[in-house]
Coordinates of C-alpha atoms in Angstrom, one line a residue:
Chain A
X1 CA -1.7 -3.5 32.4
X2 CA -5.1 -3.3 32.7
X3 CA -8.3 -2.5 31.0
X4 CA -8.4 0.6 29.4
X5 CA -10.9 2.7 27.9
X6 CA -11.3 5.9 26.2
X7 CA -14.5 7.8 24.4
X8 CA -15.4 11.3 22.5
X9 CA -17.6 13.6 21.3
X10 CA -16.4 15.2 18.9
X11 CA -13.4 18.4 18.8
X12 CA -14.3 21.8 17.9
X13 CA -14.0 25.6 18.4
X14 CA -16.7 24.5 21.5
X15 CA -17.3 27.6 23.2
X16 CA -17.0 28.0 27.0
X17 CA -20.2 29.7 27.0
X18 CA -21.8 27.1 26.9
X19 CA -25.4 27.2 27.6
X20 CA -26.0 24.1 30.1
X21 CA -28.4 22.9 28.3
X22 CA -26.2 21.9 25.1
X23 CA -23.0 20.9 27.7
X24 CA -25.4 18.9 29.7
X25 CA -26.8 16.5 28.7
X26 CA -24.0 15.8 26.6
X27 CA -21.9 15.5 29.2
X28 CA -24.6 13.1 30.8
X29 CA -24.2 11.0 27.3
X30 CA -19.8 10.9 27.9
X31 CA -20.4 9.0 31.2
X32 CA -23.5 6.9 30.5
X33 CA -21.7 5.6 27.2
X34 CA -17.8 5.6 29.2
X35 CA -20.3 3.2 32.2
X36 CA -21.0 1.1 29.8
X37 CA -17.5 0.4 28.2
X38 CA -16.4 -0.3 31.4
X39 CA -19.1 -2.7 32.3
X40 CA -18.5 -4.4 29.4
X41 CA -15.3 -4.3 29.5
X42 CA -15.8 -5.9 33.1
X43 CA -17.3 -8.5 31.8
X44 CA -14.5 -9.9 29.5
X45 CA -16.2 -9.1 25.8
X46 CA -12.9 -8.5 23.6
X47 CA -12.0 -4.2 23.2
X48 CA -13.8 -4.7 18.9
X49 CA -17.4 -5.2 21.3
X50 CA -16.7 -3.5 23.5
X51 CA -16.2 -0.3 21.6
X52 CA -19.3 -1.1 18.9
X53 CA -21.5 -1.3 21.7
X54 CA -20.2 2.0 23.4
X55 CA -20.5 3.4 19.1
X56 CA -23.7 2.2 19.1
X57 CA -25.2 4.3 22.2
X58 CA -23.6 7.7 20.7
X59 CA -25.1 6.6 17.7
X60 CA -27.8 6.0 19.8
X61 CA -28.3 9.9 21.6
X62 CA -29.3 12.7 19.5
X63 CA -27.2 14.6 21.2
X64 CA -24.4 14.0 19.6
X65 CA -23.8 14.3 15.4
X66 CA -23.5 10.3 14.7
X67 CA -27.1 9.0 14.2
X68 CA -30.0 10.2 15.6
X69 CA -28.6 13.9 15.7
X70 CA -26.3 13.5 12.6
X71 CA -26.3 16.8 11.0
X72 CA -27.3 17.1 7.9
X73 CA -25.6 17.5 4.0
X74 CA -26.4 20.9 2.1
X75 CA -29.7 19.3 0.6
X76 CA -31.0 18.6 4.2
X77 CA -30.6 14.9 4.1
X78 CA -28.0 12.6 6.3
X79 CA -25.2 10.7 4.5
X80 CA -23.5 9.0 8.0
X81 CA -20.6 7.0 7.9
X82 CA -18.5 4.8 10.4
X83 CA -14.7 2.3 10.5
X84 CA -14.1 0.0 13.7
X85 CA -11.1 -2.2 13.6
X86 CA -8.4 -4.3 15.3
X87 CA -6.2 -4.1 16.6
X88 CA -4.4 -7.5 16.5
X89 CA -5.8 -8.8 13.3
X90 CA -5.4 -5.9 11.9
X91 CA -9.0 -6.9 10.2
X92 CA -11.2 -3.0 9.6
X93 CA -14.9 -1.6 7.9
X94 CA -15.5 1.4 6.6
X95 CA -19.4 2.7 5.9
X96 CA -20.0 5.7 4.1
X97 CA -22.5 7.3 2.5
X98 CA -25.7 5.5 5.2
X99 CA -29.1 7.1 5.7
X100 CA -31.6 4.9 7.2
X101 CA -29.9 1.6 8.9
X102 CA -29.9 3.4 12.5
X103 CA -26.5 1.9 13.5
X104 CA -23.2 2.4 11.3
X105 CA -21.1 1.4 13.2
X106 CA -22.7 -2.1 13.7
X107 CA -22.9 -1.4 9.3
X108 CA -18.8 -1.0 9.3
X109 CA -18.7 -4.3 11.9
X110 CA -20.3 -6.0 9.2
X111 CA -18.8 -5.4 6.0
X112 CA -15.4 -6.5 7.8
X113 CA -17.3 -9.8 9.1
X114 CA -19.4 -10.7 6.2
X115 CA -18.0 -9.5 3.4
X116 CA -14.0 -10.2 1.5
X117 CA -13.9 -6.3 1.7
X118 CA -13.1 -3.2 3.9
X119 CA -15.5 -0.5 2.5
X120 CA -19.3 -0.5 0.8
X121 CA -21.1 2.8 0.4
X122 CA -23.7 4.4 -0.8
X123 CA -26.7 2.7 -1.9
X124 CA -24.2 -0.3 -1.6
X125 CA -23.5 -0.4 1.9
X126 CA -27.7 0.1 2.6
X127 CA -28.5 -3.1 0.4
X128 CA -26.2 -5.4 2.5
X129 CA -27.9 -3.8 5.2
X130 CA -31.1 -4.9 4.0
X131 CA -29.8 -8.3 2.8
X132 CA -28.1 -8.5 6.8
X133 CA -31.1 -7.6 8.6
X134 CA -29.6 -4.5 10.1
X135 CA -32.4 -2.2 11.4
X136 CA -32.4 0.7 8.8
X137 CA -36.3 3.5 9.6
X138 CA -37.2 6.6 7.8
X139 CA -34.3 8.7 6.9
X140 CA -36.1 11.8 9.7
X141 CA -35.6 9.0 12.0
X142 CA -32.1 11.7 11.9
X143 CA -33.2 14.6 11.3
X144 CA -33.1 16.4 15.1
X145 CA -34.8 20.2 15.6
X146 CA -31.1 21.9 16.3
X147 CA -29.8 19.5 13.2
X148 CA -32.3 22.4 11.0
X149 CA -31.2 25.1 12.5
X150 CA -28.0 24.5 12.6
X151 CA -28.2 23.5 8.3
X152 CA -30.0 27.6 8.1
X153 CA -27.4 28.9 10.0
X154 CA -24.1 27.2 8.0
X155 CA -26.6 28.0 4.7
X156 CA -26.8 31.8 5.7
X157 CA -23.0 32.3 6.4
X158 CA -22.6 30.7 3.2
X159 CA -24.2 33.1 1.4
X160 CA -22.2 36.0 3.0
X161 CA -19.6 33.9 1.5
X162 CA -19.0 33.3 -2.5
X163 CA -20.8 30.3 -3.9
X164 CA -17.9 27.4 -3.9
X165 CA -18.8 26.1 -7.3
X166 CA -18.3 29.5 -8.9
X167 CA -14.4 29.9 -10.0
X168 CA -12.7 31.7 -7.7
X169 CA -8.9 33.0 -8.2
X170 CA -8.1 32.3 -4.9
X171 CA -7.4 28.9 -3.2
X172 CA -11.5 27.5 -1.7
X173 CA -11.5 27.4 1.8
X174 CA -11.0 24.6 2.3
X175 CA -14.1 22.8 5.0
X176 CA -14.2 27.1 6.4
X177 CA -15.9 27.3 10.4
X178 CA -19.0 28.9 11.2
X179 CA -20.4 31.4 12.8
X180 CA -21.8 29.0 15.2
X181 CA -18.6 26.7 17.3
X182 CA -20.8 24.5 18.6
X183 CA -21.8 22.7 14.6
X184 CA -18.4 22.1 14.0
X185 CA -18.4 19.8 16.4
X186 CA -18.7 16.5 15.1
X187 CA -18.2 11.8 15.1
X188 CA -18.2 9.8 18.0
X189 CA -16.0 8.0 18.8
X190 CA -14.0 5.1 21.6
X191 CA -10.8 3.2 22.2
X192 CA -10.1 0.3 24.4
X193 CA -7.5 -2.7 24.8
X194 CA -7.9 -5.4 27.2
X195 CA -6.3 -6.7 29.9
X196 CA -4.3 -9.1 27.5
X197 CA -3.3 -6.1 25.6
X198 CA -6.5 -6.7 22.8
X199 CA -6.9 -3.6 21.1
X200 CA -10.0 -1.8 18.7
X201 CA -11.5 1.3 17.8
X202 CA -14.6 2.6 16.1
X203 CA -15.7 5.8 15.0
X204 CA -18.9 7.6 13.7
X205 CA -20.5 10.1 12.5
X206 CA -23.2 12.2 10.3
X207 CA -20.0 15.1 8.3
X208 CA -19.8 17.9 8.4
X209 CA -23.0 20.3 8.1
X210 CA -23.7 21.7 5.1
X211 CA -21.5 19.4 3.6
X212 CA -22.1 18.0 0.0
X213 CA -23.8 15.1 -1.2
X214 CA -21.8 12.1 -1.8
X215 CA -18.6 14.3 0.5
X216 CA -16.4 11.9 2.9
X217 CA -14.6 12.9 5.4
X218 CA -12.0 11.6 7.7
X219 CA -13.8 9.0 9.8
X220 CA -14.3 6.0 6.6
X221 CA -10.8 6.7 6.2
X222 CA -8.2 4.2 7.1
X223 CA -5.4 5.6 9.4
X224 CA -6.5 8.7 9.4
X225 CA -10.1 8.9 11.2
X226 CA -9.6 5.7 12.2
X227 CA -6.6 3.9 13.2
X228 CA -5.5 0.2 15.3
X229 CA -2.9 -2.4 15.3
X230 CA -1.0 -3.9 18.3
X231 CA 0.3 -1.1 19.3
X232 CA -1.6 1.1 20.6
X233 CA -5.5 1.9 18.2
X234 CA -7.0 5.8 17.9
X235 CA -9.6 7.4 17.0
X236 CA -9.7 11.1 16.3
X237 CA -12.1 14.4 15.3
X238 CA -11.8 17.5 13.5
X239 CA -11.3 19.2 10.2
X240 CA -12.0 15.9 7.7
X241 CA -9.5 17.2 5.9
X242 CA -6.6 18.3 7.6
X243 CA -7.2 15.0 9.0
X244 CA -6.7 13.1 6.1
X245 CA -4.1 15.0 4.8
X246 CA -2.3 14.4 8.6
X247 CA -2.7 10.2 8.5
X248 CA -3.2 11.7 11.7
X249 CA -4.7 7.9 13.1
X250 CA -1.4 5.9 11.1
X251 CA 1.0 8.1 12.4
X252 CA 0.6 7.7 16.7
X253 CA 1.3 3.8 16.1
X254 CA 4.1 5.2 12.9
X255 CA 5.4 7.2 16.2
X256 CA 5.3 5.2 18.8
X257 CA 7.3 2.3 16.1
X258 CA 9.7 4.1 14.8
X259 CA 10.7 6.6 17.4
X260 CA 9.6 5.0 19.9
X261 CA 7.1 7.6 21.6
X262 CA 5.7 6.4 24.2
X263 CA 1.7 6.5 23.6
X264 CA 0.8 9.7 25.1
X265 CA 4.2 12.0 23.3
X266 CA 3.8 10.6 20.1
X267 CA -0.8 11.6 20.4
X268 CA 0.6 15.0 21.5
X269 CA 3.6 14.9 19.2
X270 CA 0.6 14.1 16.0
X271 CA -1.8 16.2 17.1
X272 CA 1.3 19.3 17.5
X273 CA 2.2 18.9 13.8
X274 CA -2.0 19.4 12.9
X275 CA -2.9 23.3 12.3
X276 CA -4.5 24.7 15.8
X277 CA -7.9 24.5 15.7
X278 CA -8.3 21.6 13.8
X279 CA -8.3 18.2 15.7
X280 CA -8.6 16.5 18.7
X281 CA -7.7 12.3 19.4
X282 CA -8.2 9.5 21.7
X283 CA -6.0 6.7 22.2
X284 CA -5.2 4.0 23.7
X285 CA -1.9 1.1 24.3
X286 CA -1.8 -2.5 24.1
X287 CA -0.2 -1.4 28.0
X288 CA -3.4 0.1 29.1
X289 CA -2.5 4.1 28.5
X290 CA -4.9 6.0 27.0
X291 CA -4.5 9.5 26.2
X292 CA -6.8 12.3 24.2
X293 CA -5.2 15.4 23.4
X294 CA -6.5 18.5 21.1
X295 CA -5.3 21.2 19.9
X296 CA -9.1 22.8 19.1
X297 CA -10.8 25.1 22.4
X298 CA -12.7 22.0 23.2
X299 CA -13.3 18.2 22.8
X300 CA -16.7 15.9 24.6
X301 CA -14.2 13.4 25.6
X302 CA -13.9 10.8 28.6
X303 CA -12.0 8.2 29.4
X304 CA -11.4 5.3 33.0
X305 CA -8.7 2.6 33.4
X306 CA -8.8 -0.8 35.7
X307 CA -6.8 1.2 38.3
X308 CA -10.0 3.5 38.7
X309 CA -9.3 6.2 37.7
X310 CA -11.2 8.4 35.1
X311 CA -12.0 11.8 33.8
X312 CA -15.2 13.3 32.5
X313 CA -14.1 16.6 30.7
X314 CA -14.8 19.1 27.6
X315 CA -12.1 21.8 28.0
X316 CA -8.1 21.8 29.0
X317 CA -6.5 20.2 26.9
X318 CA -4.5 17.9 29.1
X319 CA -1.4 18.1 27.0
X320 CA -1.0 21.3 29.0
Chain B
X1 CA 17.5 23.1 -9.0
X2 CA 17.1 19.1 -8.7
X3 CA 16.3 16.9 -10.9
X4 CA 12.7 15.5 -12.5
X5 CA 12.0 11.3 -11.8
X6 CA 8.9 9.7 -12.9
X7 CA 7.0 6.9 -12.5
X8 CA 4.0 4.8 -14.3
X9 CA 2.6 1.4 -13.2
X10 CA -0.4 -0.6 -14.1
X11 CA -1.1 -2.7 -11.2
X12 CA 0.6 -5.7 -9.3
X13 CA 0.5 -9.2 -9.8
X14 CA 1.0 -10.4 -13.1
X15 CA -0.3 -13.9 -14.8
X16 CA 2.4 -16.2 -16.2
X17 CA 1.0 -18.0 -18.3
X18 CA -0.4 -14.0 -19.7
X19 CA 0.2 -14.3 -24.2
X20 CA 3.6 -12.8 -24.6
X21 CA 2.0 -9.7 -27.1
X22 CA -0.2 -8.9 -23.8
X23 CA 3.0 -8.0 -22.3
X24 CA 4.4 -6.1 -25.6
X25 CA 1.3 -4.1 -26.0
X26 CA 1.7 -2.9 -21.9
X27 CA 5.1 -2.2 -22.7
X28 CA 4.5 0.0 -25.4
X29 CA 1.8 2.2 -23.5
X30 CA 3.6 2.3 -19.8
X31 CA 6.7 3.3 -23.2
X32 CA 3.8 6.3 -23.7
X33 CA 2.7 7.8 -20.8
X34 CA 6.7 8.1 -20.1
X35 CA 7.0 9.3 -22.6
X36 CA 4.1 12.4 -22.0
X37 CA 5.0 12.4 -18.6
X38 CA 9.4 13.5 -19.9
X39 CA 7.7 15.3 -22.5
X40 CA 5.7 18.0 -19.8
X41 CA 8.9 17.6 -16.9
X42 CA 10.7 19.3 -20.2
X43 CA 8.5 21.4 -20.2
X44 CA 8.6 21.8 -16.3
X45 CA 4.5 21.7 -16.0
X46 CA 4.2 20.8 -12.6
X47 CA 4.6 17.4 -10.2
X48 CA 1.2 17.8 -9.8
X49 CA 0.3 18.1 -13.4
X50 CA 2.5 16.1 -14.8
X51 CA 1.0 12.6 -12.3
X52 CA -2.5 14.1 -13.6
X53 CA -1.7 13.9 -17.0
X54 CA 0.1 11.0 -17.2
X55 CA -2.7 8.8 -15.2
X56 CA -4.9 10.7 -18.5
X57 CA -3.2 8.2 -20.8
X58 CA -4.0 5.4 -19.1
X59 CA -7.2 6.2 -18.0
X60 CA -8.0 6.8 -21.5
X61 CA -7.1 4.0 -23.1
X62 CA -9.0 0.4 -22.7
X63 CA -5.9 -2.0 -22.0
X64 CA -5.4 -0.8 -18.5
X65 CA -8.3 -1.3 -15.1
X66 CA -9.2 1.9 -15.1
X67 CA -10.5 4.5 -17.0
X68 CA -11.8 2.3 -20.2
X69 CA -11.0 -0.8 -19.8
X70 CA -12.0 -1.1 -16.1
X71 CA -12.9 -4.3 -14.0
X72 CA -16.5 -4.8 -13.3
X73 CA -19.1 -4.5 -11.0
X74 CA -21.1 -8.2 -10.0
X75 CA -23.6 -6.4 -11.9
X76 CA -20.9 -5.9 -15.3
X77 CA -21.0 -2.6 -14.6
X78 CA -18.3 0.3 -14.3
X79 CA -17.5 1.9 -10.5
X80 CA -14.6 3.7 -10.5
X81 CA -12.5 6.2 -7.9
X82 CA -9.1 8.2 -8.1
X83 CA -7.2 9.9 -6.7
X84 CA -3.8 12.4 -6.4
X85 CA -1.5 14.0 -4.0
X86 CA 0.0 17.2 -4.2
X87 CA 3.3 16.7 -1.8
X88 CA 3.9 20.6 -1.5
X89 CA 1.3 21.3 1.5
X90 CA -0.3 17.6 1.5
X91 CA -3.8 18.5 -0.8
X92 CA -5.5 15.8 -1.4
X93 CA -8.7 15.1 -4.1
X94 CA -10.3 11.4 -4.5
X95 CA -13.5 10.4 -6.4
X96 CA -15.3 7.3 -5.7
X97 CA -17.9 5.4 -7.7
X98 CA -17.8 7.2 -11.3
X99 CA -20.5 5.6 -13.6
X100 CA -20.0 8.5 -16.2
X101 CA -17.0 10.4 -16.0
X102 CA -14.8 9.9 -19.2
X103 CA -11.4 10.8 -16.8
X104 CA -11.5 9.8 -12.7
X105 CA -7.4 11.6 -11.8
X106 CA -8.9 14.8 -13.2
X107 CA -11.9 14.8 -11.1
X108 CA -10.7 14.7 -8.7
X109 CA -8.0 17.1 -8.7
X110 CA -11.4 19.5 -9.2
X111 CA -12.5 17.7 -6.0
X112 CA -9.2 19.0 -4.1
X113 CA -9.3 22.4 -6.2
X114 CA -13.2 23.7 -6.9
X115 CA -14.9 21.8 -3.6
X116 CA -14.3 22.9 0.1
X117 CA -13.9 18.5 0.8
X118 CA -11.4 16.2 0.1
X119 CA -13.5 13.0 -1.5
X120 CA -16.7 12.7 -2.7
X121 CA -18.5 9.3 -4.3
X122 CA -21.3 8.3 -5.8
X123 CA -24.1 10.4 -7.1
X124 CA -22.8 13.4 -5.4
X125 CA -19.3 12.9 -7.4
X126 CA -21.3 13.0 -10.2
X127 CA -23.4 16.0 -9.8
X128 CA -20.1 17.8 -9.4
X129 CA -18.5 16.4 -12.6
X130 CA -22.1 18.4 -13.9
X131 CA -21.8 21.2 -12.5
X132 CA -17.8 21.7 -13.2
X133 CA -18.7 20.6 -16.9
X134 CA -16.2 17.8 -17.1
X135 CA -17.1 15.2 -20.3
X136 CA -19.2 12.6 -19.1
X137 CA -20.3 9.2 -21.7
X138 CA -22.7 6.7 -21.0
X139 CA -21.2 3.9 -18.6
X140 CA -21.1 1.5 -21.6
X141 CA -17.9 3.8 -22.9
X142 CA -15.9 2.3 -20.0
X143 CA -16.6 -2.4 -20.6
X144 CA -15.2 -3.7 -22.5
X145 CA -15.0 -6.8 -23.9
X146 CA -12.5 -8.8 -23.0
X147 CA -13.7 -6.9 -18.9
X148 CA -17.2 -8.7 -19.8
X149 CA -15.4 -12.4 -20.7
X150 CA -13.0 -12.1 -17.7
X151 CA -16.6 -11.4 -15.1
X152 CA -18.3 -14.3 -16.6
X153 CA -14.5 -16.3 -15.3
X154 CA -14.7 -14.5 -11.7
X155 CA -18.0 -15.5 -11.3
X156 CA -17.1 -19.2 -11.6
X157 CA -15.0 -19.1 -9.8
X158 CA -16.4 -18.0 -7.1
X159 CA -19.2 -20.2 -7.1
X160 CA -16.8 -23.1 -6.4
X161 CA -15.4 -20.9 -3.5
X162 CA -17.0 -21.1 -0.5
X163 CA -15.1 -17.3 1.0
X164 CA -13.6 -15.4 -1.3
X165 CA -10.2 -15.5 0.7
X166 CA -10.2 -18.8 0.3
X167 CA -7.7 -20.1 -2.1
X168 CA -8.6 -23.3 -3.6
X169 CA -7.4 -26.1 -4.7
X170 CA -7.7 -28.0 -8.2
X171 CA -11.1 -27.1 -8.8
X172 CA -11.2 -24.2 -11.6
X173 CA -11.5 -26.0 -14.4
X174 CA -13.3 -24.6 -16.2
X175 CA -10.6 -23.0 -19.0
X176 CA -7.4 -23.3 -19.9
X177 CA -6.8 -19.7 -18.9
X178 CA -7.8 -20.7 -15.1
X179 CA -4.9 -22.8 -15.3
X180 CA -2.3 -21.3 -12.7
X181 CA -2.7 -21.4 -9.7
X182 CA -1.0 -18.1 -8.6
X183 CA -4.1 -16.4 -6.3
X184 CA -4.7 -13.0 -5.8
X185 CA -8.0 -11.5 -3.4
X186 CA -9.0 -14.9 -3.7
X187 CA -9.4 -15.3 -7.8
X188 CA -6.8 -17.6 -10.5
X189 CA -4.6 -14.8 -11.1
X190 CA -5.6 -14.5 -14.8
X191 CA -9.0 -13.1 -13.5
X192 CA -6.1 -9.9 -13.4
X193 CA -5.6 -8.5 -16.8
X194 CA -3.4 -5.5 -16.5
X195 CA -4.3 -3.6 -13.4
X196 CA -5.1 0.0 -10.9
X197 CA -2.8 2.6 -13.0
X198 CA -0.7 5.1 -11.1
X199 CA 1.7 7.4 -11.5
X200 CA 4.4 9.5 -9.0
X201 CA 6.4 12.5 -10.2
X202 CA 9.4 14.4 -8.3
X203 CA 10.1 17.4 -10.7
X204 CA 13.0 20.3 -11.2
X205 CA 11.9 21.8 -7.8
X206 CA 12.0 18.8 -5.5
X207 CA 7.8 18.9 -6.4
X208 CA 6.0 14.7 -5.6
X209 CA 3.1 14.6 -6.0
X210 CA 0.3 11.2 -7.1
X211 CA -2.3 10.3 -8.3
X212 CA -3.6 6.5 -8.7
X213 CA -6.9 5.6 -10.6
X214 CA -8.6 2.5 -10.8
X215 CA -12.3 0.7 -11.4
X216 CA -11.4 -1.6 -8.0
X217 CA -11.4 -5.2 -8.3
X218 CA -13.4 -7.5 -10.7
X219 CA -16.5 -9.0 -9.9
X220 CA -16.9 -6.2 -6.1
X221 CA -20.6 -6.1 -4.8
X222 CA -21.7 -2.2 -6.1
X223 CA -20.3 0.6 -3.4
X224 CA -17.4 -1.3 -3.1
X225 CA -14.5 0.8 -2.6
X226 CA -10.6 0.2 -2.3
X227 CA -7.1 1.8 -1.8
X228 CA -6.8 4.1 -4.7
X229 CA -9.0 7.0 -3.1
X230 CA -8.0 5.9 0.6
X231 CA -5.3 8.9 1.4
X232 CA -2.0 7.0 2.8
X233 CA -3.2 3.5 1.4
X234 CA -3.1 3.6 -2.3
X235 CA -2.2 6.9 -3.3
X236 CA -0.1 9.6 -0.6
X237 CA 2.5 12.6 -1.4
X238 CA 4.5 14.8 0.8
X239 CA 7.2 17.0 1.0
X240 CA 9.8 13.3 0.7
X241 CA 7.9 11.5 -1.2
X242 CA 4.7 10.4 -4.0
X243 CA 3.6 7.1 -3.7
X244 CA 1.1 5.1 -5.7
X245 CA 0.4 1.8 -5.2
X246 CA -1.6 -1.9 -7.1
X247 CA -2.5 -4.6 -6.0
X248 CA -5.1 -5.9 -3.7
X249 CA -6.3 -3.1 -2.3
X250 CA -7.7 -4.9 1.2
X251 CA -4.0 -5.1 1.9
X252 CA -2.6 -2.0 1.1
X253 CA -5.9 0.2 2.9
X254 CA -4.4 -2.3 6.2
X255 CA -1.2 -1.7 5.9
X256 CA -2.4 2.7 5.0
X257 CA 1.0 1.9 2.6
X258 CA 1.4 4.8 0.6
X259 CA 2.0 6.6 3.8
X260 CA 4.2 3.5 5.1
X261 CA 7.4 4.6 2.4
X262 CA 7.1 8.6 3.9
X263 CA 6.6 7.2 7.2
X264 CA 9.3 5.8 7.7
X265 CA 11.6 8.1 5.4
X266 CA 10.8 10.7 8.0
X267 CA 10.3 8.8 11.6
X268 CA 13.5 6.5 10.8
X269 CA 15.6 8.4 8.1
X270 CA 15.5 5.7 5.9
X271 CA 16.2 6.9 2.6
X272 CA 13.6 6.5 -0.6
X273 CA 15.3 2.8 -1.8
X274 CA 15.3 1.5 1.1
X275 CA 11.9 2.5 2.4
X276 CA 10.3 1.2 0.0
X277 CA 12.2 -1.7 1.2
X278 CA 11.3 -2.4 4.7
X279 CA 7.8 -1.2 3.2
X280 CA 7.1 -4.9 1.3
X281 CA 9.3 -7.6 3.0
X282 CA 7.5 -6.4 6.6
X283 CA 4.7 -3.9 5.4
X284 CA 2.2 -6.6 4.1
X285 CA 2.1 -9.8 5.9
X286 CA -0.2 -12.3 3.3
X287 CA -1.0 -8.9 0.9
X288 CA -0.1 -9.3 -2.5
X289 CA 0.5 -6.1 -3.6
X290 CA 3.4 -3.7 -5.3
X291 CA 3.8 0.6 -5.5
X292 CA 6.1 2.6 -7.7
X293 CA 7.6 5.6 -5.2
X294 CA 9.7 8.8 -6.1
X295 CA 11.3 11.4 -3.7
X296 CA 11.9 15.6 -3.4
X297 CA 16.6 14.0 -4.7
X298 CA 15.6 13.2 -7.6
X299 CA 15.2 9.2 -7.5
X300 CA 12.4 6.6 -8.7
X301 CA 12.2 3.0 -7.4
X302 CA 9.0 0.8 -7.0
X303 CA 9.5 -2.5 -4.9
X304 CA 6.7 -5.1 -5.4
X305 CA 5.7 -9.0 -3.5
X306 CA 3.5 -10.0 -6.6
X307 CA 4.8 -12.2 -9.6
X308 CA 5.5 -9.1 -10.7
X309 CA 4.1 -5.4 -11.9
X310 CA 3.4 -3.8 -15.2
X311 CA 5.4 -0.8 -14.6
X312 CA 8.0 2.0 -15.7
X313 CA 10.6 4.6 -14.5
X314 CA 12.9 6.9 -15.9
X315 CA 15.1 10.1 -14.9
X316 CA 16.4 13.1 -15.5
X317 CA 19.7 11.5 -16.4
X318 CA 18.6 9.5 -19.0
X319 CA 17.3 6.4 -17.2
X320 CA 14.6 4.5 -18.7
X321 CA 13.3 1.3 -17.8
X322 CA 9.7 -0.5 -18.7
X323 CA 9.5 -4.5 -17.7
X324 CA 6.8 -6.1 -15.9
X325 CA 8.5 -9.5 -14.1

């Protein structure tokens, strides 16, 4: 037993040839956020505060697809979503369609703490943010040149494929991959457990590049991208549709509870059930274990435990 | 070839003082919807087609809290949500924040089949609806006099309560309708007329499907999303079963209620009835909710820890039951 923490910056088809100028800032970002989380745990902050703090840092970092640096909708706008959950009380908060709130994860926390609801979206969420005096900015604050470029590439690739609003004879490709695998990395998250076994999880994202306006992914859906109970805390990343239908975050805890598997076994089992190339997750257990399995090419991730272990990685799944 | 089964619901948590006539009205509508579903099953429609058909019927009738007759937001408008899930490949579609789409469950189906995504909301969903050419109406179409009255009651109850979730202790004297001490979501239960609707079906091929549709919580904050459009919470279907839930949205989300039934069947190897019992008994804590479920083997079950749930179910061997308590 002891504290443990893990953070992720998105799973996806991260090319092994990722150039240093794209790799180094993200590794540095993960390292910094991990350190922020570790310091907070050492200072005996509650895991709920720790995960919120860490995800705020990740949102503020323009190299990750959350907050500043969020990928763009098909209209070139930003629609962010976030979710937070407390393992002990199972209280949770989620937001979607947020375009001017600097830290969507903090808005999700306020929904959890200050409303009788769990999930607020779009105009209602924005109005609530203002009521609560959260920091809001012009949407342009979140938009980076890299993401404008990613949107351009995605829209060009789309022009080659059929326009999905036309009737098509066969199955519509669900959230199809874009040429540049790098643009598929999405979502940031943090899970933490303290030495008393209190667990928390937080996930935040800009979503999927070139998404339809109004598209909601797995991140704010309790049980899909985010979940925590008395056994474990999970934050998932990858292809939203696969994570939703796989109720991935919930399943890790369910498999532990109903099949008696360990955290590591349960997480590996759940990831295995998802078609290859679709998902990754980070998870911690109430007894201080941590695991970060994925079935994509890579997942930006880092973790640390109280006994001194720490790791920062992009490729090479530890389940091998 | 297996046997079909179907169940419908119109909300968990019923005021014991609900006038007899309203109870009968609700039962008649549930019966009619069951008949529509049964007819469709006998004509060999697939489970996914049947759940959509039945929920459309429930949305169109103003009696329940879905489509026409939806509960109102704090601003007196309607924001509707729905989701649908097809067991065999666990395909799913969901919508939230609809204000002009006549049949939300059908839009959810279109999201599932005609978009690259699983869930669309608010103006983006409405845009998609227009492009798909679905029937659109004015927001006023959904608003009923009954619900305008209910909203007023809810606001009065809230002005007395400090915390929405803390049960008031006999402070509501606004009208005779507030006499019931039962609470749900922190409001006197009388505020809850017939509620969220849903349908679950298993067809002769053993395919399960589920769909849920609702106007959400009376007097909700604009932008509030409940359990109904959330896959795994209000709606779920897999190879094993189809589930649709109703009740306190926040409690259903926390317990990922719909997924729980399937998970318990899958991982604990319980059968449908055992799974439904287990989940209702153990996974709701202080939350109040109910659900209907079917299994691939043609079984149907319902469970609730509320005072009553509007429901109906039928199986191919001729069994049929519609009830409130």
